[in-house]
Structure formats: C-alpha cells, structure tokens
C-alpha cells in the first residue's frame, strides 16, 4: 500500500515513543521507506538502534553531522519526504512548530519540507487543555497540518483524561488517508459487509463464512479517498474502521432496515455483504431440545436488499457482488441486469485465495456495457481501490445514473 513512498517519522521525548516503534513497523510492512528523526529527549525513552533495525535506515539525531552526510541532512530529508509524521509530538515540539522555531534537526526538517505533516500529540491532560497549547494546535491546523487526535485514558503521569497518543494503527490509517487521492470527496458511500445471522433459537443461527474483510477494506479505501462513509455491518470479529459511521446489524431484516434508513443521501452504494437468502420461519423462544427424531426447519425467503435498491437507485451508482461456486460469469451477468446494477464484482468462492475470510481475493468486474475485467490474486485492500477506481471512471463518463 505504501510501496515507493518515502516517509520521515519524527519521534519526540514522551513515554509514547515506544508506540512509535509499532507505527514504524506498520509503515515498513506496508512498503514505505521510513527515515526516523529523533530528538535528544526521545532518545532517553527508546534507543535509536531499535528504530534503525526496524527501518533498515540510519536514524537521524544531529543537526550538524559532518561526517556521515555529504548532503545537507535536514534539507535532503525534507525534500525526499512524501509524508512527514511526528509521533509522539510533545507540547514543546508543537509550540516550536507553531512559532517557527527551528533549533534542532526535527524542527528544522519540518520547517524545510513541502510534504504534508501529520502530528500525533501526546501529553498530560492539563497541558493538552492549556489555552496556549490549544492556540498552537489550532494555528497549525489552520496552516494545513493534520492531527491524529489523542485519546482519553490513564496517562503515564498518573492523570486521567485526553492526551494519550492515538493508537499506532489509527495513525497508520491517517497516514494512508494523507497520501490518498481525494477523488471521492463530496460522495456519501454506503457499504455493506459481513454475514447476517438468522436465529433459530436463543443459541443457534443460520449464517455463512463471510468475515467482513472485503467490505471493510472498501469502506476504509473510500474514506481515505475523501468520501463520507456509512458501513452497515453484519457480525464480524473486525474493529470498526476509524472515521467511518458503522451501523452494526445481525439479521438480513435488520440489514435491510439499516440500509434503507441511510439510502436517501447516499451517492454510491456497494453491497459486499453476504446476506442470508433465507431465515427460519419461526424463531423458537427456548432452545430446541434434541431427541431421536430427525429435525426439519422451515425457512422463508429474506428480502433481496440489492434488488430493492436497484428499483430506487435513481442517480446513484450501485455496485453488487456475486459469490458463486459455478458458472461465475453467467450468474453474475444475471445479477447485473436483473438487479439494475452498474457494476458487479464476481468471485468464485471455491478458488484458493478468493472469497470468504481470506486476506486476498480473485475476481471479475462486470460492467453494463458488456466489459469484463479480470482481477487476479491480490490483497482485498488493493482490490477495494481498483473497484473504487472503476466507480470514479463510471462517474466521470456520466454513467451510473439513469440506467433504469
Ligand atoms: O467478507 P469476506 O470474508 O471478506 O468475503 C468476501 C465475500 C465473499 C463475502 C464478498 O467478496 C462477496 O462475494 N460478497 C457477496 C456475497 C453474496 O451474498 O453474494 P450473492 O451472490 O449471494 O448475492 C449477490 C448480491 O446481492 C450481493 O451484493 C449481496 O450483498 C446482495 N444480496 C443478496 C441476498 C439478499 N437477500 N440481499 C442482498 O442484498
């Protein structure tokens, strides 16, 4: 996701410096080349060797390092950065940036960079609420600096309140957001994900193997690209995506109601959820007890949410999924036309690396004009972005609305 990206990670002196190690790991795992700059006090908390080992780059600590640098260190770092992240950022560092003080390698490099800067503050709650600090933060925000807001909790200083550095996974997400194109700005994207569970009695349900990974990846990607995103999610083990309005549901009926409640101002709808087609005709109040006789369960049909959306889609772009185990294209084409969709992502869920619960998928994208695009084995995050690329192309061509 971050292949080819040069990121400068500034670390300042706070107990949260150890969490910057985890952030560095996430960035390098995603393919970024990370250059770490540490202030003098940061080195009191975590040794440069840890960052050097994980980044596989020398750690920068001195403004004047005449021996190892042929280039002017701070200018070279500032120029090569696609993104600057400061995590943790102390009140002192933020105050210096707001006042234009450049008295060490980190502040000098930030001042010299034209790259976007993402700041993750970490400090005592009283410092965070101090009017001087608040003014500094507002000033930097006004100048285009992005902030990964700290969270509330028990602080290292013994106080309780806001000032704890944001979770490294969220800072990582905000870094992806900072680097993403904003071609979905102004859109409201409604995504469904995960399975539905249809209760039989208080302990049993009918469901499927969907993990929600595909739909969650789409929701995250759409948010990074500037959209307001609502995710209607069946029960999954995944964390709700940061910055996405998530509506948890259990059954297909609940999913239908949640989708219909959000559809009015949605401009783009992507239905990745694996909705159970049937539910038990009766939900027993008490656990069904076993006996020697065979048990038959009567199932009734659930509403087809996607088909309902196809009837009222109007100007919206509507993307459906097709999870098949045979004659993939034939079934997917049928869904495309019968449900009045603009695009279908069809996956053969019997293929290794595709479909349910995998981190990867293999799919075909079908369009209304008959085009079929092969999407070979790739991560679901990458596939989510390709799907959104195609949606943006449809929008640019003025397609999508008025198919019906
Ligand atoms: O969640 P993961 O583990 O990451 O797995 C991803 C996935 C396999 C679930 C995903 O890639 C996928 O294929 N999702 C659609 C699963 C599905 O229900 O397919 P379907 O062919 O049965 O349904 C076709 C379309 O109609 C889907 O967009 C579905 O959301 C929708 N539908 C189906 C039934 C129903 N009652 N209402 C619906 O809206």
Short mmCIF file of C-alpha atoms and ligand atoms in Angstrom, two decimals:
data_model
loop_
_atom_site.label_atom_id
_atom_site.label_comp_id
_atom_site.label_asym_id
_atom_site.label_seq_id
_atom_site.Cartn_x
_atom_site.Cartn_y
_atom_site.Cartn_z
CA UNK A 1 0.00 0.00 0.00
CA UNK A 2 2.93 2.35 0.61
CA UNK A 3 5.42 0.94 -1.90
CA UNK A 4 7.67 3.68 -3.27
CA UNK A 5 6.69 6.14 -0.54
CA UNK A 6 9.34 7.97 1.48
CA UNK A 7 8.16 8.78 4.99
CA UNK A 8 10.00 10.76 7.62
CA UNK A 9 8.98 9.73 11.14
CA UNK A 10 9.85 12.31 13.79
CA UNK A 11 9.93 10.99 17.36
CA UNK A 12 9.96 13.37 20.33
CA UNK A 13 10.51 12.77 24.03
CA UNK A 14 7.49 11.19 25.64
CA UNK A 15 6.63 7.80 27.08
CA UNK A 16 4.57 7.12 23.93
CA UNK A 17 7.87 6.98 21.98
CA UNK A 18 7.75 3.20 22.40
CA UNK A 19 4.48 3.17 20.42
CA UNK A 20 6.28 4.88 17.53
CA UNK A 21 8.15 1.61 17.14
CA UNK A 22 4.86 -0.14 16.34
CA UNK A 23 3.91 2.66 13.94
CA UNK A 24 7.26 2.25 12.18
CA UNK A 25 6.61 -1.48 11.85
CA UNK A 26 3.19 -0.86 10.26
CA UNK A 27 4.67 1.66 7.81
CA UNK A 28 7.55 -0.56 6.72
CA UNK A 29 5.29 -3.62 6.48
CA UNK A 30 3.12 -1.63 4.07
CA UNK A 31 6.19 -1.00 1.89
CA UNK A 32 7.24 2.53 2.91
CA UNK A 33 10.89 3.56 3.17
CA UNK A 34 11.00 5.26 6.57
CA UNK A 35 13.64 7.69 7.82
CA UNK A 36 13.49 8.26 11.56
CA UNK A 37 14.48 11.57 13.15
CA UNK A 38 14.75 11.54 16.95
CA UNK A 39 15.04 14.49 19.28
CA UNK A 40 17.56 14.35 22.10
CA UNK A 41 14.86 13.63 24.70
CA UNK A 42 13.23 10.94 22.53
CA UNK A 43 16.49 9.00 22.82
CA UNK A 44 16.03 8.94 26.61
CA UNK A 45 12.91 6.83 26.12
CA UNK A 46 13.84 4.49 23.22
CA UNK A 47 17.27 3.82 21.76
CA UNK A 48 17.93 4.78 18.12
CA UNK A 49 19.10 1.24 17.43
CA UNK A 50 15.53 -0.07 17.71
CA UNK A 51 14.33 2.35 15.02
CA UNK A 52 17.41 1.76 12.90
CA UNK A 53 16.94 -2.01 12.96
CA UNK A 54 13.26 -1.85 12.04
CA UNK A 55 13.58 0.89 9.41
CA UNK A 56 16.82 -0.51 7.95
CA UNK A 57 17.95 3.11 7.62
CA UNK A 58 20.30 5.17 9.79
CA UNK A 59 18.48 7.14 12.47
CA UNK A 60 18.99 10.91 12.30
CA UNK A 61 19.66 12.70 15.55
CA UNK A 62 22.06 15.61 14.88
CA UNK A 63 21.58 18.82 13.00
CA UNK A 64 25.29 19.04 12.28
CA UNK A 65 26.57 15.64 11.27
CA UNK A 66 29.52 16.49 9.03
CA UNK A 67 30.97 13.01 8.96
CA UNK A 68 28.18 10.83 7.66
CA UNK A 69 26.33 13.34 5.47
CA UNK A 70 27.52 14.63 2.14
CA UNK A 71 24.17 16.32 1.56
CA UNK A 72 22.76 18.86 3.99
CA UNK A 73 20.89 16.41 6.23
CA UNK A 74 17.74 18.30 7.10
CA UNK A 75 17.20 19.58 3.56
CA UNK A 76 17.72 16.18 2.00
CA UNK A 77 15.24 14.55 4.42
CA UNK A 78 12.75 17.36 3.95
CA UNK A 79 12.93 17.09 0.16
CA UNK A 80 12.62 13.36 -0.11
CA UNK A 81 9.57 13.04 2.16
CA UNK A 82 6.20 12.18 0.65
CA UNK A 83 4.80 12.43 4.15
CA UNK A 84 6.08 13.65 7.50
CA UNK A 85 4.69 12.03 10.66
CA UNK A 86 5.54 13.25 14.16
CA UNK A 87 4.59 10.64 16.75
CA UNK A 88 4.59 11.26 19.60
CA UNK A 89 4.56 15.04 19.33
CA UNK A 90 5.09 16.85 22.65
CA UNK A 91 3.54 20.21 23.57
CA UNK A 92 7.06 21.64 23.30
CA UNK A 93 7.52 20.42 19.71
CA UNK A 94 4.06 21.65 18.67
CA UNK A 95 4.76 25.02 20.29
CA UNK A 96 8.02 25.30 18.38
CA UNK A 97 6.37 24.45 15.06
CA UNK A 98 3.58 26.98 15.69
CA UNK A 99 6.14 29.70 16.49
CA UNK A 100 8.56 28.92 13.68
CA UNK A 101 11.37 27.82 15.97
CA UNK A 102 13.89 25.59 14.18
CA UNK A 103 16.61 24.73 16.68
CA UNK A 104 17.24 21.03 16.14
CA UNK A 105 17.17 18.52 13.30
CA UNK A 106 13.47 17.65 13.64
CA UNK A 107 12.08 21.20 13.77
CA UNK A 108 14.45 22.32 11.01
CA UNK A 109 13.43 19.44 8.76
CA UNK A 110 9.70 20.01 9.31
CA UNK A 111 10.12 23.68 8.50
CA UNK A 112 12.01 22.86 5.31
CA UNK A 113 9.56 20.26 3.99
CA UNK A 114 6.82 20.76 1.45
CA UNK A 115 5.34 17.35 2.29
CA UNK A 116 2.08 17.01 4.25
CA UNK A 117 2.70 16.78 8.01
CA UNK A 118 0.70 14.50 10.31
CA UNK A 119 1.06 15.23 14.02
CA UNK A 120 0.14 12.75 16.79
CA UNK A 121 0.20 14.71 20.07
CA UNK A 122 0.88 13.01 23.42
CA UNK A 123 0.95 14.91 26.70
CA UNK A 124 -0.60 15.44 30.12
CA UNK A 125 -4.33 16.33 30.02
CA UNK A 126 -3.76 19.75 31.60
CA UNK A 127 -1.13 20.58 29.03
CA UNK A 128 -3.50 19.41 26.28
CA UNK A 129 -6.25 21.68 27.62
CA UNK A 130 -3.92 24.62 28.23
CA UNK A 131 -5.10 27.61 26.13
CA UNK A 132 -1.55 28.18 24.86
CA UNK A 133 -1.37 24.63 23.55
CA UNK A 134 -4.89 24.84 22.10
CA UNK A 135 -3.94 28.01 20.24
CA UNK A 136 -0.80 26.38 18.85
CA UNK A 137 -2.73 23.34 17.64
CA UNK A 138 -5.43 25.48 16.01
CA UNK A 139 -2.77 27.59 14.32
CA UNK A 140 -1.06 24.53 12.85
CA UNK A 141 -4.40 23.06 11.74
CA UNK A 142 -5.16 26.34 10.01
CA UNK A 143 -1.84 26.05 8.20
CA UNK A 144 -2.76 22.60 6.87
CA UNK A 145 -1.06 20.37 9.43
CA UNK A 146 -3.08 17.21 10.03
CA UNK A 147 -3.63 15.89 13.54
CA UNK A 148 -4.26 12.35 14.77
CA UNK A 149 -6.26 13.37 17.84
CA UNK A 150 -5.07 11.89 21.15
CA UNK A 151 -7.46 9.69 23.11
CA UNK A 152 -8.68 9.67 26.69
CA UNK A 153 -7.40 7.24 29.27
CA UNK A 154 -4.96 6.74 32.12
CA UNK A 155 -1.89 8.86 31.38
CA UNK A 156 1.68 7.93 32.29
CA UNK A 157 1.84 10.95 34.62
CA UNK A 158 -0.92 9.48 36.78
CA UNK A 159 -3.69 11.76 35.49
CA UNK A 160 -6.79 10.50 33.68
CA UNK A 161 -8.03 12.33 30.57
CA UNK A 162 -7.33 13.25 26.97
CA UNK A 163 -3.69 13.28 25.99
CA UNK A 164 -2.79 9.65 25.32
CA UNK A 165 -1.23 9.23 21.89
CA UNK A 166 -3.62 7.80 19.33
CA UNK A 167 -3.33 4.06 18.61
CA UNK A 168 -0.50 3.40 16.08
CA UNK A 169 -2.99 1.55 13.83
CA UNK A 170 -5.14 4.70 13.65
CA UNK A 171 -2.10 6.93 12.97
CA UNK A 172 -1.17 4.48 10.21
CA UNK A 173 -4.69 4.77 8.79
CA UNK A 174 -4.44 8.58 8.92
CA UNK A 175 -1.10 8.37 7.10
CA UNK A 176 -2.74 6.35 4.31
CA UNK A 177 -5.50 8.95 4.26
CA UNK A 178 -2.99 11.80 3.98
CA UNK A 179 -1.37 10.17 0.95
CA UNK A 180 -4.54 9.11 -0.88
CA UNK A 181 -6.07 10.94 -3.82
CA UNK A 182 -9.35 12.62 -2.89
CA UNK A 183 -11.40 11.65 -5.92
CA UNK A 184 -14.43 10.65 -3.82
CA UNK A 185 -14.67 13.96 -1.97
CA UNK A 186 -18.29 15.04 -1.69
CA UNK A 187 -19.63 11.50 -2.10
CA UNK A 188 -21.57 9.59 0.52
CA UNK A 189 -20.65 5.94 0.14
CA UNK A 190 -22.88 3.30 1.69
CA UNK A 191 -21.14 -0.07 2.08
CA UNK A 192 -22.46 -3.34 3.46
CA UNK A 193 -20.15 -6.04 4.78
CA UNK A 194 -20.03 -9.30 6.65
CA UNK A 195 -22.55 -12.08 7.04
CA UNK A 196 -26.02 -11.97 8.50
CA UNK A 197 -27.13 -14.34 11.23
CA UNK A 198 -30.67 -15.71 11.18
CA UNK A 199 -31.64 -17.01 14.59
CA UNK A 200 -33.27 -20.36 15.02
CA UNK A 201 -33.46 -20.27 18.79
CA UNK A 202 -31.53 -18.41 21.54
CA UNK A 203 -28.34 -20.42 20.87
CA UNK A 204 -28.30 -21.27 17.15
CA UNK A 205 -28.36 -19.40 13.87
CA UNK A 206 -28.10 -19.86 10.10
CA UNK A 207 -25.21 -17.89 8.55
CA UNK A 208 -22.21 -18.10 6.20
CA UNK A 209 -18.41 -17.74 6.23
CA UNK A 210 -18.12 -14.01 5.45
CA UNK A 211 -15.53 -12.27 7.67
CA UNK A 212 -16.34 -8.73 6.53
CA UNK A 213 -12.76 -8.16 5.30
CA UNK A 214 -13.74 -7.27 1.72
CA UNK A 215 -16.45 -4.77 2.70
CA UNK A 216 -14.36 -3.20 5.46
CA UNK A 217 -11.47 -2.73 3.01
CA UNK A 218 -13.85 -0.88 0.66
CA UNK A 219 -15.17 1.31 3.48
CA UNK A 220 -11.62 2.25 4.57
CA UNK A 221 -10.48 2.92 1.00
CA UNK A 222 -13.50 5.14 0.28
CA UNK A 223 -12.87 7.17 3.43
CA UNK A 224 -9.20 7.64 2.54
CA UNK A 225 -10.29 8.94 -0.85
CA UNK A 226 -12.36 11.68 0.76
CA UNK A 227 -15.85 10.17 0.94
CA UNK A 228 -18.19 10.23 3.88
CA UNK A 229 -18.74 6.54 4.52
CA UNK A 230 -21.50 4.59 6.22
CA UNK A 231 -20.85 0.92 6.80
CA UNK A 232 -23.73 -1.41 7.60
CA UNK A 233 -22.03 -4.44 9.04
CA UNK A 234 -23.19 -7.89 9.96
CA UNK A 235 -21.48 -9.56 12.95
CA UNK A 236 -17.70 -9.80 12.40
CA UNK A 237 -14.55 -10.00 14.54
CA UNK A 238 -13.09 -6.88 12.91
CA UNK A 239 -12.55 -3.48 14.55
CA UNK A 240 -14.91 -0.85 13.16
CA UNK A 241 -12.97 1.24 10.60
CA UNK A 242 -11.72 4.56 12.01
CA UNK A 243 -13.65 7.59 10.78
CA UNK A 244 -16.46 5.52 9.28
CA UNK A 245 -20.01 5.63 10.60
CA UNK A 246 -20.67 1.96 11.33
CA UNK A 247 -24.12 0.53 11.91
CA UNK A 248 -23.93 -2.97 13.38
CA UNK A 249 -26.75 -5.37 12.50
CA UNK A 250 -27.36 -9.07 13.00
CA UNK A 251 -30.03 -10.33 10.61
CA UNK A 252 -30.92 -9.67 6.97
CA UNK A 253 -34.12 -7.89 8.07
CA UNK A 254 -32.07 -5.57 10.29
CA UNK A 255 -29.58 -5.00 7.46
CA UNK A 256 -32.41 -4.11 5.11
CA UNK A 257 -33.84 -1.56 7.57
CA UNK A 258 -30.41 -0.03 8.26
CA UNK A 259 -29.62 0.28 4.54
CA UNK A 260 -33.00 1.81 3.73
CA UNK A 261 -32.57 4.32 6.59
CA UNK A 262 -29.26 5.51 5.09
CA UNK A 263 -30.01 5.32 1.39
CA UNK A 264 -31.55 8.77 0.87
CA UNK A 265 -28.37 10.81 0.73
CA UNK A 266 -26.05 8.00 -0.46
CA UNK A 267 -24.49 8.70 -3.86
CA UNK A 268 -22.73 5.38 -4.20
CA UNK A 269 -23.79 2.00 -2.78
CA UNK A 270 -21.54 -1.06 -2.61
CA UNK A 271 -23.11 -4.28 -1.35
CA UNK A 272 -20.31 -6.62 -0.33
CA UNK A 273 -22.29 -8.27 2.47
CA UNK A 274 -23.16 -11.95 2.27
CA UNK A 275 -26.83 -11.66 3.15
CA UNK A 276 -28.56 -14.89 4.11
CA UNK A 277 -31.16 -15.61 1.45
CA UNK A 278 -33.35 -17.50 3.94
CA UNK A 279 -34.25 -17.31 7.63
CA UNK A 280 -36.06 -19.77 9.88
CA UNK A 281 -39.83 -19.31 9.55
CA UNK A 282 -40.11 -19.33 13.33
CA UNK A 283 -37.57 -18.29 15.95
CA UNK A 284 -38.09 -20.53 18.96
CA UNK A 285 -38.16 -18.72 22.30
CA UNK A 286 -36.40 -21.60 24.06
CA UNK A 287 -33.51 -23.79 22.97
CA UNK A 288 -34.68 -26.63 20.72
CA UNK A 289 -34.03 -29.82 22.65
CA UNK A 290 -32.60 -32.82 20.84
CA UNK A 291 -34.42 -36.12 20.66
CA UNK A 292 -34.21 -39.18 18.44
CA UNK A 293 -36.48 -37.87 15.68
CA UNK A 294 -34.98 -36.06 12.65
CA UNK A 295 -35.44 -32.28 12.74
CA UNK A 296 -36.72 -30.26 9.81
CA UNK A 297 -36.51 -26.50 9.79
CA UNK A 298 -38.79 -24.43 7.62
CA UNK A 299 -37.00 -21.50 6.01
CA UNK A 300 -38.62 -18.44 4.46
CA UNK A 301 -37.07 -16.04 1.99
CA UNK A 302 -35.35 -12.87 3.17
CA UNK A 303 -35.85 -9.63 1.27
CA UNK A 304 -33.31 -9.11 -1.54
CA UNK A 305 -31.89 -5.76 -0.42
CA UNK A 306 -29.83 -5.23 -3.56
CA UNK A 307 -32.81 -5.87 -5.84
CA UNK A 308 -34.84 -3.35 -3.81
CA UNK A 309 -32.04 -0.79 -4.17
CA UNK A 310 -31.92 -1.42 -7.92
CA UNK A 311 -35.55 -0.32 -8.17
CA UNK A 312 -34.97 3.01 -6.39
CA UNK A 313 -31.38 3.74 -7.38
CA UNK A 314 -32.08 6.91 -9.38
CA UNK A 315 -28.86 8.90 -9.81
CA UNK A 316 -26.82 6.66 -7.52
CA UNK A 317 -24.13 4.24 -8.64
CA UNK A 318 -24.99 0.76 -7.42
CA UNK A 319 -22.36 -1.97 -7.17
CA UNK A 320 -23.28 -5.54 -6.30
CA UNK A 321 -21.21 -8.61 -5.55
CA UNK A 322 -21.71 -12.17 -6.72
CA UNK A 323 -20.34 -15.05 -4.68
CA UNK A 324 -20.53 -18.14 -6.87
CA UNK A 325 -19.34 -21.73 -6.89
CA UNK A 326 -20.04 -22.45 -10.61
CA UNK A 327 -20.69 -20.61 -13.92
CA UNK A 328 -19.40 -17.37 -12.40
CA UNK A 329 -19.93 -15.04 -15.36
CA UNK A 330 -23.37 -16.33 -16.22
CA UNK A 331 -24.70 -15.87 -12.68
CA UNK A 332 -23.00 -12.50 -12.25
CA UNK A 333 -24.41 -11.17 -15.55
CA UNK A 334 -27.89 -12.20 -14.47
CA UNK A 335 -27.49 -10.25 -11.22
CA UNK A 336 -26.14 -7.20 -13.10
CA UNK A 337 -29.21 -6.90 -15.32
CA UNK A 338 -31.95 -8.28 -13.07
CA UNK A 339 -30.96 -6.09 -10.10
CA UNK A 340 -30.27 -2.99 -12.26
CA UNK A 341 -26.63 -2.62 -11.18
CA UNK A 342 -23.83 -0.51 -12.68
CA UNK A 343 -21.14 -2.99 -11.85
CA UNK A 344 -20.71 -6.43 -10.26
CA UNK A 345 -17.67 -7.85 -8.54
CA UNK A 346 -17.92 -11.59 -9.06
CA UNK A 347 -15.81 -14.00 -7.06
CA UNK A 348 -15.65 -17.77 -7.30
CA UNK A 349 -15.51 -18.60 -3.60
CA UNK A 350 -14.20 -22.12 -4.24
CA UNK A 351 -10.86 -20.75 -5.55
CA UNK A 352 -7.89 -20.77 -3.16
CA UNK A 353 -7.13 -17.20 -2.09
CA UNK A 354 -10.57 -15.93 -3.08
CA UNK A 355 -13.81 -15.16 -1.30
CA UNK A 356 -14.66 -15.80 2.30
CA UNK A 357 -12.29 -14.94 5.13
CA UNK A 358 -9.10 -14.69 3.01
CA UNK A 359 -6.97 -11.53 3.05
CA UNK A 360 -6.85 -11.81 -0.74
CA UNK A 361 -9.41 -12.17 -3.48
CA UNK A 362 -9.62 -13.14 -7.17
CA UNK A 363 -12.49 -11.61 -9.11
CA UNK A 364 -14.02 -10.40 -12.32
CA UNK A 365 -15.60 -6.97 -12.68
CA UNK A 366 -18.62 -6.89 -14.96
CA UNK A 367 -19.94 -3.67 -16.46
CA UNK A 368 -23.26 -2.77 -18.09
CA UNK A 369 -21.65 -2.30 -21.50
CA UNK A 370 -20.53 -5.95 -21.54
CA UNK A 371 -16.91 -5.35 -20.49
CA UNK A 372 -15.33 -7.87 -18.13
CA UNK A 373 -12.11 -7.07 -16.27
CA UNK A 374 -10.01 -9.79 -14.67
CA UNK A 375 -8.69 -9.04 -11.21
CA UNK A 376 -6.01 -11.67 -10.46
CA UNK A 377 -5.00 -12.71 -6.93
CA UNK A 378 -4.38 -9.58 -4.84
CA UNK A 379 -4.94 -8.20 -1.34
CA UNK A 380 -8.51 -7.13 -0.58
CA UNK A 381 -7.21 -3.59 0.21
CA UNK A 382 -5.76 -3.34 -3.32
CA UNK A 383 -8.92 -4.79 -4.88
CA UNK A 384 -11.03 -2.28 -2.95
CA UNK A 385 -9.05 0.57 -4.52
CA UNK A 386 -9.38 -0.86 -8.04
CA UNK A 387 -13.14 -1.20 -7.56
CA UNK A 388 -13.31 2.44 -6.47
CA UNK A 389 -11.11 3.49 -9.43
CA UNK A 390 -13.70 1.94 -11.76
CA UNK A 391 -16.54 3.66 -9.94
CA UNK A 392 -14.79 7.01 -10.36
CA UNK A 393 -14.35 6.25 -14.08
CA UNK A 394 -18.08 5.48 -14.39
CA UNK A 395 -18.87 8.77 -12.67
CA UNK A 396 -16.51 10.69 -14.96
CA UNK A 397 -18.17 9.13 -18.01
CA UNK A 398 -21.51 10.24 -16.64
CA UNK A 399 -22.60 6.62 -16.42
CA UNK A 400 -24.37 5.11 -13.49
CA UNK A 401 -27.48 7.21 -13.22
CA UNK A 402 -30.47 6.61 -15.46
CA UNK A 403 -29.78 3.02 -16.41
CA UNK A 404 -33.24 2.01 -15.38
O1 LIG B 1 -16.40 -10.97 3.96
P1 LIG B 1 -15.20 -11.69 3.38
O2 LIG B 1 -14.78 -12.84 4.22
O3 LIG B 1 -14.09 -10.74 3.07
O4 LIG B 1 -15.65 -12.34 1.98
C1 LIG B 1 -15.95 -11.54 0.89
C2 LIG B 1 -17.25 -12.03 0.17
C3 LIG B 1 -17.01 -13.39 -0.42
C4 LIG B 1 -18.41 -12.09 1.17
C5 LIG B 1 -17.56 -10.97 -0.92
O5 LIG B 1 -16.49 -10.88 -1.81
C6 LIG B 1 -18.84 -11.31 -1.65
O6 LIG B 1 -18.85 -12.04 -2.64
N1 LIG B 1 -20.00 -10.75 -1.19
C7 LIG B 1 -21.33 -11.08 -1.69
C8 LIG B 1 -21.81 -12.36 -1.08
C9 LIG B 1 -23.21 -12.75 -1.53
O7 LIG B 1 -24.11 -12.77 -0.75
O8 LIG B 1 -23.31 -12.97 -2.80
P2 LIG B 1 -24.72 -13.37 -3.54
O9 LIG B 1 -24.31 -13.75 -4.90
O10 LIG B 1 -25.48 -14.36 -2.72
O11 LIG B 1 -25.54 -12.02 -3.56
C10 LIG B 1 -25.48 -11.11 -4.63
C11 LIG B 1 -25.60 -9.69 -4.17
O12 LIG B 1 -26.91 -9.48 -3.62
C12 LIG B 1 -24.61 -9.27 -3.12
O13 LIG B 1 -24.22 -7.95 -3.40
C13 LIG B 1 -25.44 -9.33 -1.82
O14 LIG B 1 -24.98 -8.36 -0.87
C14 LIG B 1 -26.83 -8.98 -2.32
N2 LIG B 1 -27.92 -9.62 -1.57
C15 LIG B 1 -28.06 -10.96 -1.54
C16 LIG B 1 -29.13 -11.53 -0.88
C17 LIG B 1 -30.06 -10.70 -0.23
N3 LIG B 1 -31.09 -11.21 0.41
N4 LIG B 1 -29.90 -9.37 -0.26
C18 LIG B 1 -28.85 -8.81 -0.92
O15 LIG B 1 -28.71 -7.59 -0.94
#
